Amino acid sequence: MENIVIGTENLKKSYKKGVYAVDGLSFQVKEKRITGFLGPNGAGKSTTIKMLLGLLEPDDGRIEILGNVMKTDSPRIRKYIGFMPELPKFPRYLTGMELLEIYGEFLQMEKNEIRKQAKELLEEVGLGKDMNKKIGNYSKGMQQRLGFAVAFLNNPPLAIMDEPTEGLDPVGMVEIKKLIKQKARDGTTIFLSSHLLKEVEEICDEVIVINRGRLVTSGTVEKVIAEAYNRKIIEIEVDRLGNVPDAIRKLPYVIDVSVENNKIFVELSTDEDVRAIISRTIYENGSLVIGMGYVTETLENAFIELLKNGVNVK
Ligand SMILES: Nc1ncnc2c1ncn2[C@@H]1O[C@H](COP(=O)(O)OP(=O)(O)OP(=O)(O)O)[C@@H](O)[C@H]1O
Ligand SMILES: [Mg+2]
């Protein structure tokens, strides 16, 4: 069985009487995976993350992290969770290195170990040249990179990151994505919130989608995309159209057929592979298949589709 690193049950938080920012949220994050935590603005992602870290007290529900129930055990568990806050704000008068040193002491790491790890991480996140400059002189992206180093300073088994690639330029984005994947390969479980669904699709193994404080769906990226659509689309390029679109329209499971130049788009209501039947139909109607394949949907489109389908699927 897979180990569960984060488990929540019926988590609730309201900032204003009667209005729940997090409204009965239950989900699980599996060990050594990269799990994306998605939802539109105001969905409750940051509120949930703050509760996971014990920075905010839930009104109701239960949180278990690394086998410990949060709340009673929190100070002890906190050491094992690397955290990268949304838009980190670090003291401007410290240098990047000084910040990591202070943080390492807080984590009760050994002095030598702190310097070694800090130097290595600062190099990794691209702040090697700037580690002795004051944070006040860092750009937004540099502060974000520093936040990454803070989160991984003591090689935690779990890292929770709120929008880790926010404010990064395209090169920074590629670098940080690579680092996140590397850390996951090294054995860290990663839980990250993000709006950048292309990035999420690329690096995450699983996703948890929430809206208005509730779970919409969760699972592997592929499963979530498939679930968003109860239809499949096949794109076929044919030699000549002739009667082919009409003939395909009459086949079982075909919901809709549309044509663009020599391409036919067939919408299906089945998961069964009907490509052979379609090929034969095309051949029998005096044409030939030049190319055929399923149209793949992106996580981005699936996300829009899921949120359109209602607030709470589950
Ligand atoms: N400190 C606070 N006081 C009052 N309301 C708050 C507070 N923080 C968040 N909220 C409200 O709680 C809801 C969830 O906010 P939260 O910041 O958790 O969303 P989010 O999913 O992180 O959004 P974003 O994608 O914009 O970061 C929103 O309606 C927000 O207005
Ligand atoms: Mg947020």
mmCIF file of C-alpha atoms and ligand atoms in Angstrom:
data_model
loop_
_atom_site.group_PDB
_atom_site.id
_atom_site.type_symbol
_atom_site.label_atom_id
_atom_site.label_comp_id
_atom_site.label_asym_id
_atom_site.label_seq_id
_atom_site.Cartn_x
_atom_site.Cartn_y
_atom_site.Cartn_z
ATOM 1 C CA MET A 1 0.000 0.000 0.000
ATOM 2 C CA GLU A 2 1.098 3.522 -0.677
ATOM 3 C CA ASN A 3 1.983 5.609 2.303
ATOM 4 C CA ILE A 4 -0.135 8.659 2.908
ATOM 5 C CA VAL A 5 1.928 11.668 3.937
ATOM 6 C CA ILE A 6 -0.878 14.204 4.292
ATOM 7 C CA GLY A 7 -4.432 13.226 5.113
ATOM 8 C CA THR A 8 -7.251 15.635 5.888
ATOM 9 C CA GLU A 9 -10.769 14.800 6.960
ATOM 10 C CA ASN A 10 -13.676 17.198 6.853
ATOM 11 C CA LEU A 11 -11.421 20.218 7.277
ATOM 12 C CA LYS A 12 -13.290 23.484 7.869
ATOM 13 C CA LYS A 13 -12.296 27.098 8.319
ATOM 14 C CA SER A 14 -14.355 30.231 8.308
ATOM 15 C CA TYR A 15 -12.995 33.777 8.613
ATOM 16 C CA LYS A 16 -16.465 35.286 8.694
ATOM 17 C CA LYS A 17 -19.451 33.835 10.496
ATOM 18 C CA GLY A 18 -21.362 31.459 8.242
ATOM 19 C CA VAL A 19 -18.926 31.774 5.304
ATOM 20 C CA TYR A 20 -16.527 28.878 4.920
ATOM 21 C CA ALA A 21 -13.225 29.451 3.115
ATOM 22 C CA VAL A 22 -12.575 25.719 3.548
ATOM 23 C CA ASP A 23 -15.754 23.718 3.752
ATOM 24 C CA GLY A 24 -15.400 20.061 4.688
ATOM 25 C CA LEU A 25 -12.273 19.205 2.745
ATOM 26 C CA SER A 26 -10.925 15.631 2.754
ATOM 27 C CA PHE A 27 -7.949 14.558 0.674
ATOM 28 C CA GLN A 28 -4.797 12.481 0.711
ATOM 29 C CA VAL A 29 -1.280 13.118 -0.524
ATOM 30 C CA LYS A 30 0.831 10.074 -1.308
ATOM 31 C CA GLU A 31 4.466 9.569 -0.416
ATOM 32 C CA LYS A 32 7.231 10.593 -2.825
ATOM 33 C CA ARG A 33 4.856 12.068 -5.375
ATOM 34 C CA ILE A 34 4.441 15.587 -6.627
ATOM 35 C CA THR A 35 0.849 16.562 -5.942
ATOM 36 C CA GLY A 36 -0.640 19.752 -7.351
ATOM 37 C CA PHE A 37 -3.233 21.619 -5.308
ATOM 38 C CA LEU A 38 -5.454 23.510 -7.739
ATOM 39 C CA GLY A 39 -8.393 25.830 -7.589
ATOM 40 C CA PRO A 40 -9.421 29.300 -8.752
ATOM 41 C CA ASN A 41 -8.580 32.463 -6.787
ATOM 42 C CA GLY A 42 -10.175 32.349 -3.370
ATOM 43 C CA ALA A 43 -10.825 28.584 -3.547
ATOM 44 C CA GLY A 44 -9.169 28.055 -0.171
ATOM 45 C CA LYS A 45 -5.729 26.744 -1.147
ATOM 46 C CA SER A 46 -3.638 29.077 1.014
ATOM 47 C CA THR A 47 -6.062 28.698 3.920
ATOM 48 C CA THR A 48 -5.728 24.899 3.693
ATOM 49 C CA ILE A 49 -1.943 25.102 3.461
ATOM 50 C CA LYS A 50 -1.775 27.333 6.537
ATOM 51 C CA MET A 51 -3.853 24.800 8.451
ATOM 52 C CA LEU A 52 -1.607 21.941 7.299
ATOM 53 C CA LEU A 53 1.353 23.811 8.739
ATOM 54 C CA GLY A 54 -0.375 24.619 11.995
ATOM 55 C CA LEU A 55 -0.249 28.349 11.237
ATOM 56 C CA LEU A 56 -4.024 28.550 11.322
ATOM 57 C CA GLU A 57 -6.375 26.646 13.595
ATOM 58 C CA PRO A 58 -9.105 24.681 11.773
ATOM 59 C CA ASP A 59 -12.691 25.162 12.985
ATOM 60 C CA ASP A 60 -13.325 21.490 12.469
ATOM 61 C CA GLY A 61 -11.819 18.349 10.970
ATOM 62 C CA ARG A 62 -8.624 16.434 11.273
ATOM 63 C CA ILE A 63 -5.152 16.678 9.763
ATOM 64 C CA GLU A 64 -2.605 13.908 9.809
ATOM 65 C CA ILE A 65 0.908 14.573 8.548
ATOM 66 C CA LEU A 66 3.687 11.989 8.428
ATOM 67 C CA GLY A 67 1.671 9.794 10.726
ATOM 68 C CA ASN A 68 1.064 12.472 13.366
ATOM 69 C CA VAL A 69 -2.154 14.255 14.134
ATOM 70 C CA MET A 70 -1.498 17.959 13.673
ATOM 71 C CA LYS A 71 -2.221 20.310 16.544
ATOM 72 C CA THR A 72 -0.956 18.343 19.522
ATOM 73 C CA ASP A 73 2.220 17.182 17.816
ATOM 74 C CA SER A 74 2.708 20.141 15.545
ATOM 75 C CA PRO A 75 5.899 21.754 16.873
ATOM 76 C CA ARG A 76 7.645 18.418 16.646
ATOM 77 C CA ILE A 77 6.403 17.666 13.126
ATOM 78 C CA ARG A 78 7.106 21.150 11.843
ATOM 79 C CA LYS A 79 10.816 20.266 11.511
ATOM 80 C CA TYR A 80 9.952 17.649 8.922
ATOM 81 C CA ILE A 81 7.977 19.959 6.675
ATOM 82 C CA GLY A 82 9.732 22.333 4.337
ATOM 83 C CA PHE A 83 7.501 25.299 3.635
ATOM 84 C CA MET A 84 7.574 27.845 0.864
ATOM 85 C CA PRO A 85 4.982 30.539 1.555
ATOM 86 C CA GLU A 86 2.953 32.434 -1.054
ATOM 87 C CA LEU A 87 5.062 35.506 -1.989
ATOM 88 C CA PRO A 88 7.682 35.029 0.737
ATOM 89 C CA LYS A 89 8.599 38.103 2.734
ATOM 90 C CA PHE A 90 11.971 37.754 4.388
ATOM 91 C CA PRO A 91 13.772 40.363 6.540
ATOM 92 C CA ARG A 92 15.353 42.848 4.121
ATOM 93 C CA TYR A 93 18.406 43.527 6.286
ATOM 94 C CA LEU A 94 19.652 39.922 6.202
ATOM 95 C CA THR A 95 21.664 38.349 3.406
ATOM 96 C CA GLY A 96 20.385 35.163 1.784
ATOM 97 C CA MET A 97 23.068 33.173 3.583
ATOM 98 C CA GLU A 98 22.287 34.768 6.968
ATOM 99 C CA LEU A 99 18.623 33.929 6.555
ATOM 100 C CA LEU A 100 19.413 30.273 5.908
ATOM 101 C CA GLU A 101 21.804 30.208 8.879
ATOM 102 C CA ILE A 102 19.140 31.531 11.218
ATOM 103 C CA TYR A 103 16.614 29.166 9.769
ATOM 104 C CA GLY A 104 18.991 26.215 10.141
ATOM 105 C CA GLU A 105 19.545 27.052 13.813
ATOM 106 C CA PHE A 106 15.813 27.170 14.292
ATOM 107 C CA LEU A 107 15.694 23.672 12.788
ATOM 108 C CA GLN A 108 18.430 22.633 15.235
ATOM 109 C CA MET A 109 20.825 21.698 12.451
ATOM 110 C CA GLU A 110 24.554 21.609 13.095
ATOM 111 C CA LYS A 111 26.500 24.758 12.150
ATOM 112 C CA ASN A 112 28.728 23.030 9.587
ATOM 113 C CA GLU A 113 25.793 21.196 8.113
ATOM 114 C CA ILE A 114 23.845 24.451 7.763
ATOM 115 C CA ARG A 115 26.637 26.217 5.862
ATOM 116 C CA LYS A 116 27.246 23.240 3.604
ATOM 117 C CA GLN A 117 23.576 22.707 2.793
ATOM 118 C CA ALA A 118 22.866 26.438 2.458
ATOM 119 C CA LYS A 119 25.730 26.992 0.054
ATOM 120 C CA GLU A 120 24.757 24.013 -2.057
ATOM 121 C CA LEU A 121 21.096 25.007 -2.205
ATOM 122 C CA LEU A 122 21.809 28.668 -2.944
ATOM 123 C CA GLU A 123 23.978 27.546 -5.857
ATOM 124 C CA GLU A 124 21.229 25.192 -7.013
ATOM 125 C CA VAL A 125 18.557 27.893 -7.023
ATOM 126 C CA GLY A 126 20.849 30.269 -8.897
ATOM 127 C CA LEU A 127 21.726 32.599 -6.010
ATOM 128 C CA GLY A 128 25.342 31.512 -5.748
ATOM 129 C CA LYS A 129 26.646 34.979 -6.629
ATOM 130 C CA ASP A 130 24.081 36.780 -4.490
ATOM 131 C CA MET A 131 24.181 34.804 -1.260
ATOM 132 C CA ASN A 132 26.008 37.567 0.589
ATOM 133 C CA LYS A 133 23.817 40.381 -0.690
ATOM 134 C CA LYS A 134 21.009 41.842 1.401
ATOM 135 C CA ILE A 135 17.548 40.403 0.692
ATOM 136 C CA GLY A 136 16.317 44.012 0.390
ATOM 137 C CA ASN A 137 18.235 44.152 -2.870
ATOM 138 C CA TYR A 138 16.787 40.895 -4.228
ATOM 139 C CA SER A 139 14.241 40.974 -7.038
ATOM 140 C CA LYS A 140 10.891 39.225 -6.659
ATOM 141 C CA GLY A 141 12.147 36.158 -8.504
ATOM 142 C CA MET A 142 15.308 36.056 -6.383
ATOM 143 C CA GLN A 143 13.220 36.110 -3.195
ATOM 144 C CA GLN A 144 11.163 33.287 -4.613
ATOM 145 C CA ARG A 145 14.331 31.287 -5.298
ATOM 146 C CA LEU A 146 15.470 31.974 -1.742
ATOM 147 C CA GLY A 147 12.106 30.681 -0.523
ATOM 148 C CA PHE A 148 12.840 27.444 -2.325
ATOM 149 C CA ALA A 149 16.194 27.133 -0.551
ATOM 150 C CA VAL A 150 14.499 27.775 2.811
ATOM 151 C CA ALA A 151 11.953 25.021 2.155
ATOM 152 C CA PHE A 152 14.615 22.415 1.409
ATOM 153 C CA LEU A 153 17.326 23.442 3.879
ATOM 154 C CA ASN A 154 17.159 20.364 6.100
ATOM 155 C CA ASN A 155 16.190 17.920 3.352
ATOM 156 C CA PRO A 156 12.683 17.440 4.716
ATOM 157 C CA PRO A 157 10.642 14.356 3.805
ATOM 158 C CA LEU A 158 7.748 16.681 2.893
ATOM 159 C CA ALA A 159 7.723 20.087 1.234
ATOM 160 C CA ILE A 160 4.614 22.246 1.002
ATOM 161 C CA MET A 161 4.792 25.092 -1.464
ATOM 162 C CA ASP A 162 2.256 27.817 -2.133
ATOM 163 C CA GLU A 163 2.668 29.003 -5.741
ATOM 164 C CA PRO A 164 6.398 28.162 -5.993
ATOM 165 C CA THR A 165 6.845 29.472 -9.514
ATOM 166 C CA GLU A 166 4.963 32.747 -9.010
ATOM 167 C CA GLY A 167 6.983 35.722 -10.190
ATOM 168 C CA LEU A 168 9.662 33.711 -11.962
ATOM 169 C CA ASP A 169 10.792 34.461 -15.487
ATOM 170 C CA PRO A 170 10.647 31.602 -18.034
ATOM 171 C CA VAL A 171 14.233 30.551 -17.345
ATOM 172 C CA GLY A 172 13.652 30.635 -13.590
ATOM 173 C CA MET A 173 10.505 28.623 -14.078
ATOM 174 C CA VAL A 174 12.335 25.890 -15.962
ATOM 175 C CA GLU A 175 15.077 25.813 -13.317
ATOM 176 C CA ILE A 176 12.707 25.606 -10.368
ATOM 177 C CA LYS A 177 10.591 22.947 -12.091
ATOM 178 C CA LYS A 178 13.726 20.900 -12.624
ATOM 179 C CA LEU A 179 14.689 21.321 -8.984
ATOM 180 C CA ILE A 180 11.232 20.289 -7.775
ATOM 181 C CA LYS A 181 11.416 17.133 -9.898
ATOM 182 C CA GLN A 182 14.928 16.448 -8.623
ATOM 183 C CA LYS A 183 13.837 16.811 -4.995
ATOM 184 C CA ALA A 184 10.938 14.413 -5.621
ATOM 185 C CA ARG A 185 13.333 11.902 -7.184
ATOM 186 C CA ASP A 186 15.535 12.231 -4.100
ATOM 187 C CA GLY A 187 12.530 11.123 -2.051
ATOM 188 C CA THR A 188 10.767 14.291 -0.892
ATOM 189 C CA THR A 189 6.984 14.309 -1.077
ATOM 190 C CA ILE A 190 5.912 17.570 -2.661
ATOM 191 C CA PHE A 191 2.597 19.315 -2.275
ATOM 192 C CA LEU A 192 2.316 22.517 -4.275
ATOM 193 C CA SER A 193 -0.430 24.932 -5.149
ATOM 194 C CA SER A 194 -0.394 26.593 -8.519
ATOM 195 C CA HIS A 195 -2.442 28.405 -11.143
ATOM 196 C CA LEU A 196 -0.054 27.489 -13.904
ATOM 197 C CA LEU A 197 -1.763 24.384 -15.182
ATOM 198 C CA LYS A 198 0.697 23.712 -17.987
ATOM 199 C CA GLU A 199 3.464 23.575 -15.415
ATOM 200 C CA VAL A 200 1.366 21.430 -13.117
ATOM 201 C CA GLU A 201 0.565 19.009 -15.918
ATOM 202 C CA GLU A 202 4.244 18.739 -16.663
ATOM 203 C CA ILE A 203 5.580 18.107 -13.164
ATOM 204 C CA CYS A 204 2.752 16.693 -11.058
ATOM 205 C CA ASP A 205 1.882 13.022 -10.711
ATOM 206 C CA GLU A 206 -1.427 13.742 -9.031
ATOM 207 C CA VAL A 207 -3.718 16.703 -8.577
ATOM 208 C CA ILE A 208 -6.343 17.771 -6.063
ATOM 209 C CA VAL A 209 -8.841 20.279 -7.432
ATOM 210 C CA ILE A 210 -10.888 22.416 -5.049
ATOM 211 C CA ASN A 211 -13.441 25.164 -5.501
ATOM 212 C CA ARG A 212 -15.155 27.260 -2.831
ATOM 213 C CA GLY A 213 -13.426 25.273 -0.144
ATOM 214 C CA ARG A 214 -14.671 21.919 -1.406
ATOM 215 C CA LEU A 215 -13.159 19.011 -3.261
ATOM 216 C CA VAL A 216 -14.023 18.913 -6.955
ATOM 217 C CA THR A 217 -11.882 15.923 -7.891
ATOM 218 C CA SER A 218 -8.524 14.278 -7.270
ATOM 219 C CA GLY A 219 -6.283 11.662 -8.826
ATOM 220 C CA THR A 220 -3.627 11.307 -11.471
ATOM 221 C CA VAL A 221 -3.434 14.082 -14.061
ATOM 222 C CA GLU A 222 -4.659 11.634 -16.729
ATOM 223 C CA LYS A 223 -7.623 10.508 -14.650
ATOM 224 C CA VAL A 224 -8.689 14.056 -13.853
ATOM 225 C CA ILE A 225 -8.495 15.060 -17.510
ATOM 226 C CA ALA A 226 -10.489 12.005 -18.575
ATOM 227 C CA GLU A 227 -13.068 12.590 -15.847
ATOM 228 C CA ALA A 228 -13.656 16.156 -16.975
ATOM 229 C CA TYR A 229 -14.884 14.897 -20.294
ATOM 230 C CA ASN A 230 -17.463 12.211 -20.715
ATOM 231 C CA ARG A 231 -16.623 12.170 -24.381
ATOM 232 C CA LYS A 232 -13.648 11.509 -26.609
ATOM 233 C CA ILE A 233 -12.700 13.118 -29.877
ATOM 234 C CA ILE A 234 -10.930 11.428 -32.764
ATOM 235 C CA GLU A 235 -9.320 13.489 -35.491
ATOM 236 C CA ILE A 236 -9.090 11.801 -38.900
ATOM 237 C CA GLU A 237 -7.487 13.046 -42.059
ATOM 238 C CA VAL A 238 -8.930 11.398 -45.169
ATOM 239 C CA ASP A 239 -8.006 11.207 -48.812
ATOM 240 C CA ARG A 240 -11.392 12.589 -49.920
ATOM 241 C CA LEU A 241 -14.524 13.389 -47.923
ATOM 242 C CA GLY A 242 -17.334 12.143 -50.165
ATOM 243 C CA ASN A 243 -20.022 10.468 -48.081
ATOM 244 C CA VAL A 244 -17.602 9.625 -45.291
ATOM 245 C CA PRO A 245 -18.854 12.157 -42.661
ATOM 246 C CA ASP A 246 -22.458 10.989 -43.116
ATOM 247 C CA ALA A 247 -21.456 7.334 -42.907
ATOM 248 C CA ILE A 248 -19.487 7.944 -39.699
ATOM 249 C CA ARG A 249 -22.416 9.839 -38.233
ATOM 250 C CA LYS A 250 -24.486 6.631 -38.446
ATOM 251 C CA LEU A 251 -21.987 4.528 -36.461
ATOM 252 C CA PRO A 252 -22.717 3.559 -32.842
ATOM 253 C CA TYR A 253 -21.310 5.813 -30.056
ATOM 254 C CA VAL A 254 -20.912 8.758 -32.420
ATOM 255 C CA ILE A 255 -22.336 11.918 -30.858
ATOM 256 C CA ASP A 256 -21.207 14.477 -33.371
ATOM 257 C CA VAL A 257 -19.164 14.805 -36.554
ATOM 258 C CA SER A 258 -17.617 18.019 -37.811
ATOM 259 C CA VAL A 259 -15.455 18.672 -40.858
ATOM 260 C CA GLU A 260 -12.563 21.045 -41.470
ATOM 261 C CA ASN A 261 -10.894 20.817 -44.888
ATOM 262 C CA ASN A 262 -9.978 17.140 -45.234
ATOM 263 C CA LYS A 263 -10.180 16.516 -41.512
ATOM 264 C CA ILE A 264 -13.088 14.915 -39.728
ATOM 265 C CA PHE A 265 -13.602 15.333 -35.983
ATOM 266 C CA VAL A 266 -15.662 12.572 -34.419
ATOM 267 C CA GLU A 267 -17.042 12.978 -30.923
ATOM 268 C CA LEU A 268 -17.638 9.663 -29.173
ATOM 269 C CA SER A 269 -19.539 8.618 -26.079
ATOM 270 C CA THR A 270 -17.395 5.535 -25.444
ATOM 271 C CA ASP A 271 -13.978 4.622 -24.111
ATOM 272 C CA GLU A 272 -13.874 1.654 -26.466
ATOM 273 C CA ASP A 273 -11.393 1.822 -29.299
ATOM 274 C CA VAL A 274 -13.521 2.279 -32.413
ATOM 275 C CA ARG A 275 -10.726 3.312 -34.766
ATOM 276 C CA ALA A 276 -10.859 0.044 -36.721
ATOM 277 C CA ILE A 277 -14.598 0.404 -37.379
ATOM 278 C CA ILE A 278 -14.083 3.982 -38.463
ATOM 279 C CA SER A 279 -11.232 3.018 -40.826
ATOM 280 C CA ARG A 280 -13.389 0.354 -42.431
ATOM 281 C CA THR A 281 -16.287 2.780 -42.854
ATOM 282 C CA ILE A 282 -13.980 5.259 -44.560
ATOM 283 C CA TYR A 283 -12.617 2.566 -46.876
ATOM 284 C CA GLU A 284 -16.105 1.268 -47.709
ATOM 285 C CA ASN A 285 -17.109 4.789 -48.679
ATOM 286 C CA GLY A 286 -14.378 5.074 -51.253
ATOM 287 C CA SER A 287 -11.785 7.014 -49.265
ATOM 288 C CA LEU A 288 -8.566 6.295 -47.372
ATOM 289 C CA VAL A 289 -7.248 7.239 -43.949
ATOM 290 C CA ILE A 290 -4.172 9.451 -44.079
ATOM 291 C CA GLY A 291 -3.950 9.983 -40.343
ATOM 292 C CA MET A 292 -6.008 9.262 -37.262
ATOM 293 C CA GLY A 293 -5.611 9.902 -33.545
ATOM 294 C CA TYR A 294 -7.345 10.909 -30.347
ATOM 295 C CA VAL A 295 -7.436 14.617 -29.655
ATOM 296 C CA THR A 296 -5.671 15.033 -26.330
ATOM 297 C CA GLU A 297 -7.097 17.464 -23.845
ATOM 298 C CA THR A 298 -4.965 19.617 -21.611
ATOM 299 C CA LEU A 299 -5.272 19.869 -17.852
ATOM 300 C CA GLU A 300 -6.041 23.544 -18.383
ATOM 301 C CA ASN A 301 -9.134 22.765 -20.472
ATOM 302 C CA ALA A 302 -10.130 19.990 -18.087
ATOM 303 C CA PHE A 303 -9.926 22.418 -15.172
ATOM 304 C CA ILE A 304 -12.247 24.891 -16.904
ATOM 305 C CA GLU A 305 -14.610 22.064 -17.803
ATOM 306 C CA LEU A 306 -14.634 20.701 -14.233
ATOM 307 C CA LEU A 307 -15.410 24.053 -12.687
ATOM 308 C CA LYS A 308 -18.157 24.637 -15.259
ATOM 309 C CA ASN A 309 -19.736 21.293 -14.363
ATOM 310 C CA GLY A 310 -20.533 22.466 -10.867
ATOM 311 C CA VAL A 311 -18.876 23.288 -7.627
ATOM 312 C CA ASN A 312 -18.918 19.922 -6.022
ATOM 313 C CA VAL A 313 -18.689 16.817 -8.137
ATOM 314 C CA LYS A 314 -17.975 14.552 -5.187
HETATM 315 N N1 LIG B 1 -7.113 36.522 6.614
HETATM 316 C C1 LIG B 1 -8.300 36.430 6.023
HETATM 317 N N2 LIG B 1 -9.368 37.086 6.530
HETATM 318 C C2 LIG B 1 -10.579 36.993 5.953
HETATM 319 N N3 LIG B 1 -10.844 36.269 4.838
HETATM 320 C C3 LIG B 1 -9.828 35.600 4.299
HETATM 321 C C4 LIG B 1 -8.501 35.652 4.840
HETATM 322 N N4 LIG B 1 -7.688 34.888 4.069
HETATM 323 C C5 LIG B 1 -8.464 34.388 3.087
HETATM 324 N N5 LIG B 1 -9.744 34.810 3.222
HETATM 325 C C6 LIG B 1 -10.871 34.426 2.354
HETATM 326 O O1 LIG B 1 -10.925 33.016 2.300
HETATM 327 C C7 LIG B 1 -11.188 32.557 0.987
HETATM 328 C C8 LIG B 1 -10.076 31.612 0.538
HETATM 329 O O2 LIG B 1 -8.860 32.341 0.418
HETATM 330 P P1 LIG B 1 -7.454 31.666 0.130
HETATM 331 O O3 LIG B 1 -6.416 32.700 0.272
HETATM 332 O O4 LIG B 1 -7.342 30.457 0.958
HETATM 333 O O5 LIG B 1 -7.645 31.250 -1.408
HETATM 334 P P2 LIG B 1 -6.578 30.719 -2.477
HETATM 335 O O6 LIG B 1 -7.185 29.508 -3.062
HETATM 336 O O7 LIG B 1 -5.249 30.606 -1.867
HETATM 337 O O8 LIG B 1 -6.616 31.880 -3.559
HETATM 338 P P3 LIG B 1 -5.436 32.442 -4.530
HETATM 339 O O9 LIG B 1 -5.421 31.527 -5.686
HETATM 340 O O10 LIG B 1 -5.954 33.784 -4.911
HETATM 341 O O11 LIG B 1 -4.168 32.485 -3.750
HETATM 342 C C9 LIG B 1 -11.350 33.788 0.139
HETATM 343 O O12 LIG B 1 -12.716 34.077 0.019
HETATM 344 C C10 LIG B 1 -10.658 34.872 0.925
HETATM 345 O O13 LIG B 1 -11.260 36.108 0.700
HETATM 346 MG MG MG B 2 -3.423 31.499 -2.250
#
